[in-house]
Amino acid sequence: MTTAAHAVEASGIGRYMRESLWAFPIVEAVHIAALALVVGSIVVLDLRLLGLSRRIPVSSLASHVLPWTLGAFLVAATSGLAMFTAHAMDYLTNGVFMLKMGLILAAGVNAGLLHVGAMRAAAAWDVASGIPGRVRVAAGLSIVLWLSVIACGRLLAYT
Ligand code: HEM
């Protein structure tokens, strides 16, 4: 693990991200723009799943929002990985970084379970009718998890 982390830091991209004056801040700005779209789009859908804006069909909102979520997540993950290469060893031994990765994993599992489970039956509660309790719980949990990911990301600068 240690050897792999050192190899990542010594790689061309690792050195470039560390030594260039502008690379890290530019990639971090891309990371922030992407994560705003990831978390913003997810929270908009979660608020609908919590029962707000009931005139908008859940299926229409989900099909509009989720491709943006997935595309932005790819950008966030790629830019995050690029920053990771600059100080791989430090991040891997940083509890806040590991917590952030765990929270992203938990949020992904929560979303995956929601989509393969309850969302498949969304036609029954697409517009105006009551949303199943388990869907509301997953939507609330999703908001808490993603806001915690943002908090951990911000905290990384101070740990
Ligand atoms: C979409 C999910 C993600 C969210 C919401 C997120 C959130 C954040 C936030 C808020 C920051 C701080 C930006 C700032 O204030 O300057 C940050 C920085 C960072 N993120 Fe992410 N991130 C995500 C995904 C990832 C992934 C997948 C990785 C790595 C594989 C990653 C690695 C990093 C690194 C290395 C930093 C720089 C920390 C530093 O200042 O040293 N992020 N992230």
GROMACS .gro file of C-alpha atoms and ligand atoms in nm:
model
  202
    1MET     CA    1   0.000   0.000   0.000
    2THR     CA    2   0.278   0.241   0.103
    3THR     CA    3   0.484   0.150  -0.206
    4ALA     CA    4   0.181   0.199  -0.432
    5ALA     CA    5   0.107   0.539  -0.274
    6HIS     CA    6   0.469   0.650  -0.321
    7ALA     CA    7   0.459   0.530  -0.685
    8VAL     CA    8   0.143   0.736  -0.742
    9GLU     CA    9   0.310   1.045  -0.591
   10ALA     CA   10   0.622   0.991  -0.805
   11SER     CA   11   0.420   0.946  -1.127
   12GLY     CA   12   0.416   1.218  -1.393
   13ILE     CA   13   0.069   1.337  -1.294
   14GLY     CA   14   0.153   1.327  -0.923
   15ARG     CA   15   0.462   1.544  -0.973
   16TYR     CA   16   0.278   1.780  -1.208
   17MET     CA   17  -0.011   1.826  -0.962
   18ARG     CA   18   0.240   1.899  -0.682
   19GLU     CA   19   0.490   2.117  -0.865
   20SER     CA   20   0.274   2.324  -1.100
   21LEU     CA   21   0.157   2.653  -0.949
   22TRP     CA   22  -0.186   2.638  -1.116
   23ALA     CA   23  -0.269   2.269  -1.169
   24PHE     CA   24  -0.398   2.193  -0.818
   25PRO     CA   25  -0.614   2.508  -0.778
   26ILE     CA   26  -0.760   2.473  -1.130
   27VAL     CA   27  -0.843   2.104  -1.079
   28GLU     CA   28  -0.988   2.188  -0.737
   29ALA     CA   29  -1.212   2.454  -0.898
   30VAL     CA   30  -1.333   2.190  -1.149
   31HIS     CA   31  -1.390   1.952  -0.855
   32ILE     CA   32  -1.602   2.211  -0.673
   33ALA     CA   33  -1.812   2.292  -0.984
   34ALA     CA   34  -1.871   1.920  -1.046
   35LEU     CA   35  -1.961   1.840  -0.687
   36ALA     CA   36  -2.205   2.132  -0.679
   37LEU     CA   37  -2.387   1.967  -0.971
   38VAL     CA   38  -2.363   1.616  -0.819
   39VAL     CA   39  -2.498   1.715  -0.478
   40GLY     CA   40  -2.736   1.985  -0.610
   41SER     CA   41  -2.904   1.749  -0.856
   42ILE     CA   42  -2.930   1.469  -0.599
   43VAL     CA   43  -3.080   1.698  -0.333
   44VAL     CA   44  -3.340   1.834  -0.581
   45LEU     CA   45  -3.456   1.476  -0.645
   46ASP     CA   46  -3.438   1.385  -0.275
   47LEU     CA   47  -3.660   1.683  -0.185
   48ARG     CA   48  -3.917   1.556  -0.438
   49LEU     CA   49  -3.892   1.208  -0.281
   50LEU     CA   50  -3.953   1.367   0.060
   51GLY     CA   51  -4.287   1.494  -0.074
   52LEU     CA   52  -4.221   1.847  -0.205
   53SER     CA   53  -4.340   1.972  -0.550
   54ARG     CA   54  -4.580   1.680  -0.590
   55ARG     CA   55  -4.713   1.805  -0.923
   56ILE     CA   56  -4.380   1.706  -1.087
   57PRO     CA   57  -4.376   1.332  -1.173
   58VAL     CA   58  -4.087   1.159  -0.995
   59SER     CA   59  -4.000   0.965  -1.313
   60SER     CA   60  -3.972   1.286  -1.524
   61LEU     CA   61  -3.758   1.462  -1.265
   62ALA     CA   62  -3.534   1.156  -1.221
   63SER     CA   63  -3.481   1.110  -1.595
   64HIS     CA   64  -3.389   1.478  -1.633
   65VAL     CA   65  -3.160   1.498  -1.330
   66LEU     CA   66  -2.978   1.164  -1.307
   67PRO     CA   67  -2.773   1.183  -1.633
   68TRP     CA   68  -2.634   1.516  -1.505
   69THR     CA   69  -2.562   1.357  -1.167
   70LEU     CA   70  -2.370   1.068  -1.326
   71GLY     CA   71  -2.177   1.290  -1.570
   72ALA     CA   72  -2.082   1.536  -1.296
   73PHE     CA   73  -1.983   1.249  -1.065
   74LEU     CA   74  -1.737   1.126  -1.329
   75VAL     CA   75  -1.581   1.475  -1.343
   76ALA     CA   76  -1.573   1.501  -0.960
   77ALA     CA   77  -1.412   1.156  -0.927
   78THR     CA   78  -1.153   1.226  -1.199
   79SER     CA   79  -1.055   1.566  -1.059
   80GLY     CA   80  -1.053   1.421  -0.705
   81LEU     CA   81  -0.822   1.140  -0.817
   82ALA     CA   82  -0.591   1.391  -0.989
   83MET     CA   83  -0.560   1.589  -0.662
   84PHE     CA   84  -0.512   1.263  -0.473
   85THR     CA   85  -0.202   1.178  -0.681
   86ALA     CA   86  -0.026   1.492  -0.550
   87HIS     CA   87  -0.017   1.370  -0.187
   88ALA     CA   88  -0.142   1.009  -0.200
   89MET     CA   89   0.037   0.897   0.119
   90ASP     CA   90  -0.093   1.191   0.325
   91TYR     CA   91  -0.451   1.134   0.208
   92LEU     CA   92  -0.442   0.760   0.273
   93THR     CA   93  -0.331   0.821   0.633
   94ASN     CA   94  -0.583   1.103   0.683
   95GLY     CA   95  -0.894   0.988   0.875
   96VAL     CA   96  -1.108   1.264   0.723
   97PHE     CA   97  -1.018   1.154   0.367
   98MET     CA   98  -1.098   0.790   0.449
   99LEU     CA   99  -1.426   0.899   0.613
  100LYS     CA  100  -1.512   1.099   0.299
  101MET     CA  101  -1.451   0.793   0.077
  102GLY     CA  102  -1.662   0.578   0.312
  103LEU     CA  103  -1.945   0.833   0.303
  104ILE     CA  104  -1.935   0.845  -0.080
  105LEU     CA  105  -1.954   0.464  -0.083
  106ALA     CA  106  -2.245   0.467   0.164
  107ALA     CA  107  -2.429   0.733  -0.038
  108GLY     CA  108  -2.376   0.527  -0.356
  109VAL     CA  109  -2.507   0.208  -0.191
  110ASN     CA  110  -2.808   0.401  -0.053
  111ALA     CA  111  -2.886   0.541  -0.401
  112GLY     CA  112  -2.831   0.202  -0.567
  113LEU     CA  113  -3.068   0.025  -0.328
  114LEU     CA  114  -3.329   0.298  -0.377
  115HIS     CA  115  -3.311   0.273  -0.756
  116VAL     CA  116  -3.314  -0.106  -0.790
  117GLY     CA  117  -3.581  -0.132  -0.519
  118ALA     CA  118  -3.848   0.126  -0.450
  119MET     CA  119  -3.794   0.349  -0.756
  120ARG     CA  120  -3.884   0.058  -0.987
  121ALA     CA  121  -4.237   0.077  -0.848
  122ALA     CA  122  -4.242   0.458  -0.873
  123ALA     CA  123  -4.530   0.450  -1.125
  124ALA     CA  124  -4.763   0.382  -0.829
  125TRP     CA  125  -4.667   0.709  -0.654
  126ASP     CA  126  -4.531   0.914  -0.946
  127VAL     CA  127  -4.761   1.215  -0.902
  128ALA     CA  128  -4.945   1.356  -0.604
  129SER     CA  129  -4.987   1.034  -0.406
  130GLY     CA  130  -4.815   0.928  -0.084
  131ILE     CA  131  -4.449   0.835  -0.105
  132PRO     CA  132  -4.355   0.510   0.074
  133GLY     CA  133  -4.184   0.560   0.412
  134ARG     CA  134  -3.871   0.370   0.309
  135VAL     CA  135  -3.826   0.604   0.009
  136ARG     CA  136  -3.849   0.909   0.237
  137VAL     CA  137  -3.596   0.760   0.478
  138ALA     CA  138  -3.353   0.686   0.190
  139ALA     CA  139  -3.399   1.042   0.052
  140GLY     CA  140  -3.336   1.199   0.396
  141LEU     CA  141  -3.032   0.976   0.450
  142SER     CA  142  -2.902   1.071   0.105
  143ILE     CA  143  -2.913   1.443   0.191
  144VAL     CA  144  -2.733   1.387   0.523
  145LEU     CA  145  -2.465   1.166   0.360
  146TRP     CA  146  -2.390   1.407   0.071
  147LEU     CA  147  -2.373   1.712   0.300
  148SER     CA  148  -2.133   1.514   0.521
  149VAL     CA  149  -1.917   1.437   0.213
  150ILE     CA  150  -1.898   1.812   0.141
  151ALA     CA  151  -1.806   1.884   0.505
  152CYS     CA  152  -1.528   1.621   0.497
  153GLY     CA  153  -1.397   1.756   0.163
  154ARG     CA  154  -1.376   2.107   0.306
  155LEU     CA  155  -1.216   1.980   0.629
  156LEU     CA  156  -0.936   1.814   0.428
  157ALA     CA  157  -0.770   2.153   0.384
  158TYR     CA  158  -0.732   2.180   0.764
  159THR     CA  159  -0.627   1.825   0.857
  160HEM     C1  160  -1.897   1.373  -0.564
  160HEM     C2  161  -1.843   1.348  -0.451
  160HEM     C3  162  -1.747   1.444  -0.387
  160HEM     C4  163  -1.775   1.556  -0.312
  160HEM     C5  164  -1.914   1.608  -0.275
  160HEM     C6  165  -1.648   1.614  -0.274
  160HEM     C7  166  -1.633   1.729  -0.197
  160HEM     C8  167  -1.515   1.799  -0.183
  160HEM     C9  168  -1.501   1.931  -0.124
  160HEM    C10  169  -1.614   2.019  -0.068
  160HEM    C11  170  -1.368   1.963  -0.127
  160HEM    C12  171  -1.304   2.091  -0.074
  160HEM    C13  172  -1.290   2.193  -0.182
  160HEM    C14  173  -1.241   2.324  -0.124
  160HEM     O1  174  -1.304   2.375  -0.034
  160HEM     O2  175  -1.138   2.374  -0.168
  160HEM    C15  176  -1.298   1.851  -0.187
  160HEM    C16  177  -1.162   1.844  -0.205
  160HEM    C17  178  -1.096   1.729  -0.241
  160HEM     N1  179  -1.153   1.610  -0.284
  160HEM    FE1  180  -1.348   1.574  -0.310
  160HEM     N2  181  -1.546   1.536  -0.325
  160HEM    C18  182  -1.603   1.430  -0.393
  160HEM    C19  183  -1.536   1.327  -0.458
  160HEM    C20  184  -1.402   1.303  -0.445
  160HEM    C21  185  -1.333   1.184  -0.488
  160HEM    C22  186  -1.400   1.062  -0.554
  160HEM    C23  187  -1.200   1.202  -0.455
  160HEM    C24  188  -1.081   1.111  -0.469
  160HEM    C25  189  -1.078   0.994  -0.523
  160HEM    C26  190  -1.186   1.332  -0.393
  160HEM    C27  191  -1.068   1.387  -0.349
  160HEM    C28  192  -1.052   1.517  -0.307
  160HEM    C29  193  -0.923   1.580  -0.277
  160HEM    C30  194  -0.787   1.512  -0.288
  160HEM    C31  195  -0.951   1.712  -0.237
  160HEM    C32  196  -0.848   1.819  -0.197
  160HEM    C33  197  -0.834   1.825  -0.048
  160HEM    C34  198  -0.728   1.925  -0.004
  160HEM     O3  199  -0.759   2.045   0.005
  160HEM     O4  200  -0.616   1.879   0.022
  160HEM     N3  201  -1.310   1.391  -0.388
  160HEM     N4  202  -1.390   1.752  -0.221
   0.00000   0.00000   0.00000
